[in-house]
Amino acid sequence: MRTKTLLYQGLLRSPASWARVGRGYVAACVRLAAEFDLDVRATHVRGFGYDAEFPTPAGLNLIEPHDIGDAPDIGLGFLHPPLLQRLHGATRANLFVWEGTRFPAQWAKQLSQGVDFVIVPSQFVAAAAIHSGVPQSQLLVVPYGHDQPAAPGSVAAADSEAFTLATIGAPHWRKGHAELLRAYRQAFTAADPVVLRIKTTYDPAARRRTQHFELPGWERLLRDEGLRDPAAPRVDITAAVVEDAAINSFLDAADLYVAPSWGEAFGLAILDAAARGLPVVTTAWSGPVEFLPESPDLVPFELAADPRGSYQPWSATEPNEIARPDVAAIATRMRWHFENREASRAIGADLQLHVRDRTWHQAARELLMALCR
């Protein structure tokens, strides 16, 4: 039997979450290449946050688009549906994510006609795809993974007395940053030894034009939610591009991860936090509930039409719903973890064990078994 070629086509050189997904998959596929008798290659695609110097996985055969040559046996992409005509492969599969209940019918048509398989990371996205018009027979549900974690970290020495809450997310309404800041202001004051650390990629206020799904700017949001009041607790925001290892360091310096998102296709940063031993407070809806155990830390929500949080404008005939988390419930859980440090750490340790086997190695194995079959 001859060796088959697998070509990954997607954003790799970027801090964006979908680029991290690509790096996670291709790195694991390279390690599994001999087992599946595959020649694994990748070609880079430019996109959000593209940086030609951003590191790619070791051992990856990265080729230029003009050097692809004959179509590979398996073309695996992470391309926007309108761009699927660019996907090369005898068998074509495309990774797809969505954070609400429905996406545009045109995208569903492009997916169903453009590829053999649509690979989604959760049953939540699968349901949205079926609802939007993608045939169930084309869908493969393969959850994402994490790198094998180190031992759970401890609070950074500079803030050894402060209880550190952390979140990672683009400056978009959908990530629930406004609800997080509002809850944080309700739960704590400047007298509490706490700090909320936000890791984000950029500040929309520094751009000449913002999109409908972007925050107006971090400083304005802090003012609007009362975090510039002298009586407010401390907030540190880092808006910068960082490599994957720095994200692990960021998580290891925290005591609690908080992500009250309006919806997640999977929740990669949430899985990363859990894998490094952090308890997680998040919305009890969408992708994360498929890998997190039932807990009071899954906060209630209200389903609502999404006027601005998604990445596609909507018409009245194609309603997309998202989950607006309960701010008071977020505040209650943050305060509980602050006041019950030992019990909080035990929850994090249990959560780490719960997600221990959800690695990129396992995710890539499931993916390759399906595609090679």
mmCIF file of C-alpha atoms in Angstrom:
data_model
loop_
_atom_site.group_PDB
_atom_site.id
_atom_site.type_symbol
_atom_site.label_atom_id
_atom_site.label_comp_id
_atom_site.label_asym_id
_atom_site.label_seq_id
_atom_site.Cartn_x
_atom_site.Cartn_y
_atom_site.Cartn_z
ATOM 1 C CA MET A 1 0.000 0.000 0.000
ATOM 2 C CA ARG A 2 1.476 3.330 -1.028
ATOM 3 C CA THR A 3 1.939 6.203 1.376
ATOM 4 C CA LYS A 4 -0.915 8.692 1.177
ATOM 5 C CA THR A 5 -0.429 12.441 1.265
ATOM 6 C CA LEU A 6 -2.314 14.705 3.643
ATOM 7 C CA LEU A 7 -2.107 18.453 3.037
ATOM 8 C CA TYR A 8 -3.349 20.868 5.703
ATOM 9 C CA GLN A 9 -4.485 24.206 4.302
ATOM 10 C CA GLY A 10 -5.257 26.867 6.865
ATOM 11 C CA LEU A 11 -3.977 29.716 9.006
ATOM 12 C CA LEU A 12 -0.978 28.570 11.056
ATOM 13 C CA ARG A 13 1.210 31.625 11.672
ATOM 14 C CA SER A 14 -1.122 33.566 13.958
ATOM 15 C CA PRO A 15 -2.232 33.741 17.608
ATOM 16 C CA ALA A 16 -5.867 33.319 16.498
ATOM 17 C CA SER A 17 -7.691 30.331 17.986
ATOM 18 C CA TRP A 18 -8.264 28.677 14.617
ATOM 19 C CA ALA A 19 -4.531 28.886 13.936
ATOM 20 C CA ARG A 20 -3.892 27.204 17.291
ATOM 21 C CA VAL A 21 -6.316 24.472 16.235
ATOM 22 C CA GLY A 22 -4.363 24.015 13.014
ATOM 23 C CA ARG A 23 -1.054 23.804 14.873
ATOM 24 C CA GLY A 24 -2.494 21.318 17.340
ATOM 25 C CA TYR A 25 -3.774 19.047 14.605
ATOM 26 C CA VAL A 26 -0.774 19.141 12.275
ATOM 27 C CA ALA A 27 1.752 18.636 15.076
ATOM 28 C CA ALA A 28 -0.123 15.530 16.238
ATOM 29 C CA CYS A 29 -0.616 14.306 12.652
ATOM 30 C CA VAL A 30 3.149 14.538 12.079
ATOM 31 C CA ARG A 31 3.694 12.352 15.156
ATOM 32 C CA LEU A 32 1.106 9.860 13.896
ATOM 33 C CA ALA A 33 2.268 9.859 10.264
ATOM 34 C CA ALA A 34 4.118 6.529 10.442
ATOM 35 C CA GLU A 35 1.221 4.768 12.149
ATOM 36 C CA PHE A 36 -1.201 5.871 9.407
ATOM 37 C CA ASP A 37 1.353 5.637 6.570
ATOM 38 C CA LEU A 38 0.921 9.302 5.719
ATOM 39 C CA ASP A 39 3.095 12.021 4.259
ATOM 40 C CA VAL A 40 1.884 15.053 6.223
ATOM 41 C CA ARG A 41 2.401 18.493 4.737
ATOM 42 C CA ALA A 42 0.922 21.932 5.271
ATOM 43 C CA THR A 43 0.667 25.155 3.333
ATOM 44 C CA HIS A 44 0.118 28.434 5.089
ATOM 45 C CA VAL A 45 -2.892 30.665 4.523
ATOM 46 C CA ARG A 46 -2.891 34.338 5.356
ATOM 47 C CA GLY A 47 -5.609 35.585 7.660
ATOM 48 C CA PHE A 48 -6.306 37.403 10.911
ATOM 49 C CA GLY A 49 -3.128 38.158 12.837
ATOM 50 C CA TYR A 50 -0.850 36.557 10.228
ATOM 51 C CA ASP A 51 2.809 36.867 11.194
ATOM 52 C CA ALA A 52 5.436 35.367 8.887
ATOM 53 C CA GLU A 53 7.734 34.837 11.904
ATOM 54 C CA PHE A 54 5.177 33.041 14.079
ATOM 55 C CA PRO A 55 6.589 29.576 14.886
ATOM 56 C CA THR A 56 5.035 26.439 13.409
ATOM 57 C CA PRO A 57 5.257 22.873 14.793
ATOM 58 C CA ALA A 58 8.645 21.173 14.687
ATOM 59 C CA GLY A 59 9.100 18.607 11.928
ATOM 60 C CA LEU A 60 6.297 19.964 9.767
ATOM 61 C CA ASN A 61 6.864 19.956 6.000
ATOM 62 C CA LEU A 62 5.588 23.463 5.243
ATOM 63 C CA ILE A 63 5.308 24.208 1.528
ATOM 64 C CA GLU A 64 4.362 27.298 -0.441
ATOM 65 C CA PRO A 65 0.918 27.344 -2.134
ATOM 66 C CA HIS A 66 2.517 27.450 -5.598
ATOM 67 C CA ASP A 67 4.441 24.234 -4.805
ATOM 68 C CA ILE A 68 1.410 22.051 -4.021
ATOM 69 C CA GLY A 69 1.539 20.289 -7.410
ATOM 70 C CA ASP A 70 -0.740 17.255 -7.798
ATOM 71 C CA ALA A 71 -3.780 17.114 -5.543
ATOM 72 C CA PRO A 72 -3.022 15.328 -2.240
ATOM 73 C CA ASP A 73 -4.966 12.209 -1.314
ATOM 74 C CA ILE A 74 -6.504 14.066 1.616
ATOM 75 C CA GLY A 75 -7.004 17.811 1.666
ATOM 76 C CA LEU A 76 -7.731 19.046 5.182
ATOM 77 C CA GLY A 77 -8.651 22.706 5.406
ATOM 78 C CA PHE A 78 -9.793 25.313 7.870
ATOM 79 C CA LEU A 79 -11.149 27.723 5.286
ATOM 80 C CA HIS A 80 -14.020 30.191 5.279
ATOM 81 C CA PRO A 81 -16.906 28.539 3.342
ATOM 82 C CA PRO A 82 -16.796 31.062 0.435
ATOM 83 C CA LEU A 83 -13.127 30.080 -0.134
ATOM 84 C CA LEU A 84 -13.574 26.313 -0.356
ATOM 85 C CA GLN A 85 -12.813 26.272 -4.088
ATOM 86 C CA ARG A 86 -9.174 26.778 -3.021
ATOM 87 C CA LEU A 87 -9.070 23.498 -1.106
ATOM 88 C CA HIS A 88 -6.916 20.849 -2.821
ATOM 89 C CA GLY A 89 -7.478 17.117 -2.345
ATOM 90 C CA ALA A 90 -8.932 13.940 -3.799
ATOM 91 C CA THR A 91 -10.850 13.649 -0.523
ATOM 92 C CA ARG A 92 -11.640 17.081 0.852
ATOM 93 C CA ALA A 93 -12.508 17.846 4.459
ATOM 94 C CA ASN A 94 -12.935 21.245 6.081
ATOM 95 C CA LEU A 95 -12.896 22.198 9.740
ATOM 96 C CA PHE A 96 -15.793 24.489 10.631
ATOM 97 C CA VAL A 97 -16.901 26.362 13.753
ATOM 98 C CA TRP A 98 -19.908 28.441 14.725
ATOM 99 C CA GLU A 99 -20.944 29.942 18.062
ATOM 100 C CA GLY A 100 -24.733 30.196 17.758
ATOM 101 C CA THR A 101 -27.761 28.198 16.709
ATOM 102 C CA ARG A 102 -27.732 28.948 12.986
ATOM 103 C CA PHE A 103 -25.416 30.260 10.287
ATOM 104 C CA PRO A 104 -26.159 31.590 6.779
ATOM 105 C CA ALA A 105 -27.809 29.161 4.374
ATOM 106 C CA GLN A 106 -25.275 30.148 1.708
ATOM 107 C CA TRP A 107 -22.455 28.866 3.912
ATOM 108 C CA ALA A 108 -24.307 25.575 4.401
ATOM 109 C CA LYS A 109 -24.649 25.230 0.626
ATOM 110 C CA GLN A 110 -20.963 25.994 0.083
ATOM 111 C CA LEU A 111 -19.966 23.429 2.709
ATOM 112 C CA SER A 112 -22.276 20.675 1.503
ATOM 113 C CA GLN A 113 -21.296 21.139 -2.156
ATOM 114 C CA GLY A 114 -17.634 22.015 -1.668
ATOM 115 C CA VAL A 115 -16.271 19.198 0.510
ATOM 116 C CA ASP A 116 -16.737 15.525 1.307
ATOM 117 C CA PHE A 117 -16.670 16.043 5.056
ATOM 118 C CA VAL A 118 -17.431 18.952 7.381
ATOM 119 C CA ILE A 119 -15.488 18.472 10.611
ATOM 120 C CA VAL A 120 -16.912 20.211 13.681
ATOM 121 C CA PRO A 121 -15.582 20.176 17.261
ATOM 122 C CA SER A 122 -18.853 19.629 19.138
ATOM 123 C CA GLN A 123 -22.394 18.322 18.904
ATOM 124 C CA PHE A 124 -23.421 21.934 19.435
ATOM 125 C CA VAL A 125 -21.885 22.985 16.095
ATOM 126 C CA ALA A 126 -23.230 19.846 14.430
ATOM 127 C CA ALA A 127 -26.766 20.804 15.481
ATOM 128 C CA ALA A 128 -26.290 24.338 14.129
ATOM 129 C CA ALA A 129 -24.976 22.910 10.847
ATOM 130 C CA ILE A 130 -27.933 20.562 10.423
ATOM 131 C CA HIS A 131 -30.312 23.377 11.331
ATOM 132 C CA SER A 132 -28.652 25.543 8.681
ATOM 133 C CA GLY A 133 -28.847 22.928 5.924
ATOM 134 C CA VAL A 134 -25.691 20.784 6.023
ATOM 135 C CA PRO A 135 -26.555 17.069 5.560
ATOM 136 C CA GLN A 136 -25.882 15.038 8.689
ATOM 137 C CA SER A 137 -24.129 12.391 6.568
ATOM 138 C CA GLN A 138 -21.318 14.871 5.806
ATOM 139 C CA LEU A 139 -20.628 15.820 9.416
ATOM 140 C CA LEU A 140 -17.808 14.437 11.541
ATOM 141 C CA VAL A 141 -17.681 15.499 15.198
ATOM 142 C CA VAL A 142 -14.076 15.499 16.452
ATOM 143 C CA PRO A 143 -13.446 17.453 19.698
ATOM 144 C CA TYR A 144 -10.278 19.525 19.987
ATOM 145 C CA GLY A 145 -7.447 18.677 22.341
ATOM 146 C CA HIS A 146 -4.764 20.157 24.548
ATOM 147 C CA ASP A 147 -1.047 19.597 24.971
ATOM 148 C CA GLN A 148 -0.089 17.335 27.831
ATOM 149 C CA PRO A 149 -0.089 19.663 30.837
ATOM 150 C CA ALA A 150 2.627 20.255 33.363
ATOM 151 C CA ALA A 151 1.771 20.099 37.048
ATOM 152 C CA PRO A 152 -0.748 22.798 38.038
ATOM 153 C CA GLY A 153 0.961 26.149 38.479
ATOM 154 C CA SER A 154 0.841 28.511 41.408
ATOM 155 C CA VAL A 155 0.171 32.209 41.662
ATOM 156 C CA ALA A 156 3.016 34.350 40.304
ATOM 157 C CA ALA A 157 5.470 35.518 42.946
ATOM 158 C CA ALA A 158 4.730 39.187 42.275
ATOM 159 C CA ASP A 159 1.112 38.630 43.256
ATOM 160 C CA SER A 160 1.506 35.858 45.817
ATOM 161 C CA GLU A 161 -1.048 37.502 48.110
ATOM 162 C CA ALA A 162 -3.560 38.269 45.366
ATOM 163 C CA PHE A 163 -6.234 35.906 44.139
ATOM 164 C CA THR A 164 -5.806 35.944 40.351
ATOM 165 C CA LEU A 165 -8.695 35.550 37.945
ATOM 166 C CA ALA A 166 -7.811 35.066 34.279
ATOM 167 C CA THR A 167 -9.493 35.050 30.901
ATOM 168 C CA ILE A 168 -8.294 34.821 27.297
ATOM 169 C CA GLY A 169 -10.305 36.162 24.403
ATOM 170 C CA ALA A 170 -10.480 38.411 21.385
ATOM 171 C CA PRO A 171 -12.010 41.869 22.053
ATOM 172 C CA HIS A 172 -15.425 40.814 20.762
ATOM 173 C CA TRP A 173 -18.828 41.158 22.404
ATOM 174 C CA ARG A 174 -19.403 37.411 22.062
ATOM 175 C CA LYS A 175 -16.644 36.633 24.551
ATOM 176 C CA GLY A 176 -18.689 38.133 27.396
ATOM 177 C CA HIS A 177 -16.047 40.638 28.510
ATOM 178 C CA ALA A 178 -18.693 43.207 29.464
ATOM 179 C CA GLU A 179 -20.542 40.677 31.617
ATOM 180 C CA LEU A 180 -17.265 39.540 33.180
ATOM 181 C CA LEU A 181 -16.214 43.071 34.140
ATOM 182 C CA ARG A 182 -19.682 43.864 35.488
ATOM 183 C CA ALA A 183 -19.682 40.708 37.621
ATOM 184 C CA TYR A 184 -16.133 41.353 38.821
ATOM 185 C CA ARG A 185 -17.129 44.855 39.937
ATOM 186 C CA GLN A 186 -20.106 43.385 41.819
ATOM 187 C CA ALA A 187 -18.057 40.681 43.501
ATOM 188 C CA PHE A 188 -15.025 42.672 44.661
ATOM 189 C CA THR A 189 -13.743 46.068 45.719
ATOM 190 C CA ALA A 190 -10.320 47.669 45.873
ATOM 191 C CA ALA A 191 -10.043 46.359 49.439
ATOM 192 C CA ASP A 192 -10.014 42.748 48.216
ATOM 193 C CA PRO A 193 -6.604 41.249 47.341
ATOM 194 C CA VAL A 194 -7.651 40.229 43.832
ATOM 195 C CA VAL A 195 -6.633 40.935 40.250
ATOM 196 C CA LEU A 196 -8.412 40.139 36.989
ATOM 197 C CA ARG A 197 -5.969 39.492 34.155
ATOM 198 C CA ILE A 198 -7.255 39.635 30.591
ATOM 199 C CA LYS A 199 -5.134 38.287 27.742
ATOM 200 C CA THR A 200 -6.324 39.572 24.379
ATOM 201 C CA THR A 201 -4.837 40.059 20.928
ATOM 202 C CA TYR A 202 -5.489 43.755 20.255
ATOM 203 C CA ASP A 203 -7.390 46.897 21.248
ATOM 204 C CA PRO A 204 -10.137 47.915 18.792
ATOM 205 C CA ALA A 205 -9.729 51.547 19.882
ATOM 206 C CA ALA A 206 -6.336 51.581 18.168
ATOM 207 C CA ARG A 207 -7.955 50.878 14.806
ATOM 208 C CA ARG A 208 -9.489 53.429 12.500
ATOM 209 C CA ARG A 209 -12.602 51.334 11.986
ATOM 210 C CA THR A 210 -14.195 48.674 14.167
ATOM 211 C CA GLN A 211 -16.500 45.822 13.190
ATOM 212 C CA HIS A 212 -19.995 45.370 14.586
ATOM 213 C CA PHE A 213 -18.830 42.398 16.675
ATOM 214 C CA GLU A 214 -15.886 44.250 18.286
ATOM 215 C CA LEU A 215 -15.780 46.122 21.571
ATOM 216 C CA PRO A 216 -15.363 49.901 21.221
ATOM 217 C CA GLY A 217 -12.066 49.676 23.110
ATOM 218 C CA TRP A 218 -10.749 48.314 26.396
ATOM 219 C CA GLU A 219 -10.451 51.653 28.186
ATOM 220 C CA ARG A 220 -13.994 52.635 27.319
ATOM 221 C CA LEU A 221 -15.318 49.247 28.463
ATOM 222 C CA LEU A 222 -13.479 49.571 31.787
ATOM 223 C CA ARG A 223 -15.000 53.010 32.321
ATOM 224 C CA ASP A 224 -18.483 51.868 31.304
ATOM 225 C CA GLU A 225 -18.390 48.964 33.775
ATOM 226 C CA GLY A 226 -17.080 51.040 36.700
ATOM 227 C CA LEU A 227 -13.577 49.594 36.819
ATOM 228 C CA ARG A 228 -11.928 53.039 36.745
ATOM 229 C CA ASP A 229 -13.619 53.966 40.022
ATOM 230 C CA PRO A 230 -11.024 54.264 42.853
ATOM 231 C CA ALA A 231 -13.092 51.757 44.825
ATOM 232 C CA ALA A 232 -12.955 49.169 42.035
ATOM 233 C CA PRO A 233 -10.751 46.045 42.118
ATOM 234 C CA ARG A 234 -7.649 45.798 39.978
ATOM 235 C CA VAL A 235 -7.716 44.801 36.283
ATOM 236 C CA ASP A 236 -4.652 44.113 34.121
ATOM 237 C CA ILE A 237 -5.105 43.860 30.344
ATOM 238 C CA THR A 238 -2.421 42.538 28.011
ATOM 239 C CA ALA A 239 -3.195 43.230 24.345
ATOM 240 C CA ALA A 240 -0.401 41.558 22.411
ATOM 241 C CA VAL A 241 0.503 38.642 20.180
ATOM 242 C CA VAL A 242 2.110 35.835 22.182
ATOM 243 C CA GLU A 243 3.271 32.333 21.327
ATOM 244 C CA ASP A 244 1.524 29.232 22.634
ATOM 245 C CA ALA A 245 3.981 28.638 25.492
ATOM 246 C CA ALA A 246 3.226 32.092 26.902
ATOM 247 C CA ILE A 247 -0.457 31.170 27.162
ATOM 248 C CA ASN A 248 0.452 28.249 29.419
ATOM 249 C CA SER A 249 2.540 30.561 31.594
ATOM 250 C CA PHE A 250 -0.377 32.996 31.772
ATOM 251 C CA LEU A 251 -2.707 30.229 32.936
ATOM 252 C CA ASP A 252 -0.206 28.815 35.425
ATOM 253 C CA ALA A 253 -0.093 32.202 37.175
ATOM 254 C CA ALA A 254 -3.867 32.180 37.848
ATOM 255 C CA ASP A 255 -6.189 30.756 40.505
ATOM 256 C CA LEU A 256 -9.456 30.814 38.526
ATOM 257 C CA TYR A 257 -10.437 30.978 34.859
ATOM 258 C CA VAL A 258 -13.610 32.911 33.999
ATOM 259 C CA ALA A 259 -15.170 32.864 30.517
ATOM 260 C CA PRO A 260 -18.843 33.961 30.437
ATOM 261 C CA SER A 261 -19.090 33.657 26.656
ATOM 262 C CA TRP A 262 -22.295 34.088 24.667
ATOM 263 C CA GLY A 263 -21.395 30.895 22.822
ATOM 264 C CA GLU A 264 -18.400 28.741 21.934
ATOM 265 C CA ALA A 265 -18.003 26.232 19.124
ATOM 266 C CA PHE A 266 -15.756 24.308 21.502
ATOM 267 C CA GLY A 267 -13.928 26.503 24.026
ATOM 268 C CA LEU A 268 -10.244 25.801 23.394
ATOM 269 C CA ALA A 269 -8.929 28.252 26.010
ATOM 270 C CA ILE A 270 -11.378 26.793 28.542
ATOM 271 C CA LEU A 271 -9.995 23.303 27.880
ATOM 272 C CA ASP A 272 -6.436 24.651 28.178
ATOM 273 C CA ALA A 273 -7.269 26.183 31.565
ATOM 274 C CA ALA A 274 -8.896 23.012 32.852
ATOM 275 C CA ALA A 275 -5.962 20.916 31.621
ATOM 276 C CA ARG A 276 -3.586 23.033 33.694
ATOM 277 C CA GLY A 277 -5.586 22.537 36.878
ATOM 278 C CA LEU A 278 -7.683 25.706 37.006
ATOM 279 C CA PRO A 279 -11.318 25.718 38.092
ATOM 280 C CA VAL A 280 -13.455 27.284 35.361
ATOM 281 C CA VAL A 281 -16.513 29.538 35.591
ATOM 282 C CA THR A 282 -18.326 29.675 32.266
ATOM 283 C CA THR A 283 -21.743 29.790 30.648
ATOM 284 C CA ALA A 284 -23.771 26.556 30.829
ATOM 285 C CA TRP A 285 -24.295 26.450 27.067
ATOM 286 C CA SER A 286 -22.637 25.474 23.788
ATOM 287 C CA GLY A 287 -19.351 23.639 23.275
ATOM 288 C CA PRO A 288 -17.765 23.699 26.768
ATOM 289 C CA VAL A 289 -20.621 21.805 28.445
ATOM 290 C CA GLU A 290 -19.673 18.789 26.326
ATOM 291 C CA PHE A 291 -16.337 18.351 28.111
ATOM 292 C CA LEU A 292 -16.919 20.034 31.484
ATOM 293 C CA PRO A 293 -18.713 18.152 34.276
ATOM 294 C CA GLU A 294 -21.929 19.473 35.797
ATOM 295 C CA SER A 295 -21.070 22.106 38.369
ATOM 296 C CA PRO A 296 -22.303 25.326 40.000
ATOM 297 C CA ASP A 297 -19.525 26.978 37.968
ATOM 298 C CA LEU A 298 -21.638 26.490 34.830
ATOM 299 C CA VAL A 299 -23.723 29.636 35.225
ATOM 300 C CA PRO A 300 -27.301 30.075 33.964
ATOM 301 C CA PHE A 301 -28.144 32.123 30.894
ATOM 302 C CA GLU A 302 -30.949 33.523 28.772
ATOM 303 C CA LEU A 303 -31.215 32.670 25.082
ATOM 304 C CA ALA A 304 -31.638 35.760 22.930
ATOM 305 C CA ALA A 305 -31.417 36.882 19.331
ATOM 306 C CA ASP A 306 -27.905 38.033 18.505
ATOM 307 C CA PRO A 307 -27.872 41.575 17.094
ATOM 308 C CA ARG A 308 -24.112 42.217 17.109
ATOM 309 C CA GLY A 309 -22.035 39.455 18.682
ATOM 310 C CA SER A 310 -21.679 37.079 15.750
ATOM 311 C CA TYR A 311 -19.420 37.482 12.765
ATOM 312 C CA GLN A 312 -22.228 37.579 10.193
ATOM 313 C CA PRO A 313 -25.048 40.183 9.997
ATOM 314 C CA TRP A 314 -28.446 38.564 10.300
ATOM 315 C CA SER A 315 -31.832 39.025 8.696
ATOM 316 C CA ALA A 316 -35.132 38.460 10.436
ATOM 317 C CA THR A 317 -35.671 35.292 8.387
ATOM 318 C CA GLU A 318 -32.455 33.654 9.636
ATOM 319 C CA PRO A 319 -32.418 34.186 13.406
ATOM 320 C CA ASN A 320 -29.256 33.244 15.258
ATOM 321 C CA GLU A 321 -29.514 32.811 19.015
ATOM 322 C CA ILE A 322 -26.818 33.199 21.637
ATOM 323 C CA ALA A 323 -26.708 32.825 25.439
ATOM 324 C CA ARG A 324 -26.486 35.916 27.646
ATOM 325 C CA PRO A 325 -24.983 34.752 30.976
ATOM 326 C CA ASP A 326 -26.389 35.694 34.392
ATOM 327 C CA VAL A 327 -24.060 38.409 35.745
ATOM 328 C CA ALA A 328 -25.110 37.915 39.367
ATOM 329 C CA ALA A 329 -24.368 34.185 39.114
ATOM 330 C CA ILE A 330 -20.903 34.895 37.702
ATOM 331 C CA ALA A 331 -20.200 37.285 40.580
ATOM 332 C CA THR A 332 -21.397 34.729 43.132
ATOM 333 C CA ARG A 333 -19.123 31.985 41.812
ATOM 334 C CA MET A 334 -16.082 34.263 41.565
ATOM 335 C CA ARG A 335 -16.595 35.349 45.169
ATOM 336 C CA TRP A 336 -17.049 31.746 46.298
ATOM 337 C CA HIS A 337 -13.728 30.677 44.799
ATOM 338 C CA PHE A 338 -12.001 33.690 46.376
ATOM 339 C CA GLU A 339 -13.375 32.830 49.817
ATOM 340 C CA ASN A 340 -12.847 29.065 49.535
ATOM 341 C CA ARG A 341 -9.294 28.764 48.187
ATOM 342 C CA GLU A 342 -8.617 25.188 49.262
ATOM 343 C CA ALA A 343 -11.930 23.871 47.907
ATOM 344 C CA SER A 344 -11.365 25.885 44.720
ATOM 345 C CA ARG A 345 -7.959 24.280 44.169
ATOM 346 C CA ALA A 346 -9.500 20.833 44.705
ATOM 347 C CA ILE A 347 -12.082 21.569 42.007
ATOM 348 C CA GLY A 348 -9.288 22.539 39.647
ATOM 349 C CA ALA A 349 -7.370 19.338 40.387
ATOM 350 C CA ASP A 350 -10.483 17.223 39.744
ATOM 351 C CA LEU A 351 -11.131 19.107 36.516
ATOM 352 C CA GLN A 352 -7.577 18.473 35.348
ATOM 353 C CA LEU A 353 -8.116 14.739 35.809
ATOM 354 C CA HIS A 354 -11.471 14.960 34.033
ATOM 355 C CA VAL A 355 -9.933 16.368 30.823
ATOM 356 C CA ARG A 356 -6.556 14.638 31.074
ATOM 357 C CA ASP A 357 -7.102 12.368 28.060
ATOM 358 C CA ARG A 358 -8.522 15.039 25.761
ATOM 359 C CA THR A 359 -5.191 15.630 24.039
ATOM 360 C CA TRP A 360 -4.322 16.725 20.506
ATOM 361 C CA HIS A 361 -2.855 13.254 20.015
ATOM 362 C CA GLN A 362 -6.264 11.721 20.696
ATOM 363 C CA ALA A 363 -8.070 14.324 18.568
ATOM 364 C CA ALA A 364 -5.743 13.765 15.607
ATOM 365 C CA ARG A 365 -6.061 10.002 15.921
ATOM 366 C CA GLU A 366 -9.873 10.234 15.743
ATOM 367 C CA LEU A 367 -9.612 12.584 12.768
ATOM 368 C CA LEU A 368 -7.159 10.403 10.842
ATOM 369 C CA MET A 369 -9.138 7.239 11.529
ATOM 370 C CA ALA A 370 -12.184 8.869 9.985
ATOM 371 C CA LEU A 371 -10.420 10.412 6.998
ATOM 372 C CA CYS A 372 -8.233 7.418 6.165
ATOM 373 C CA ARG A 373 -11.196 5.078 6.440
#
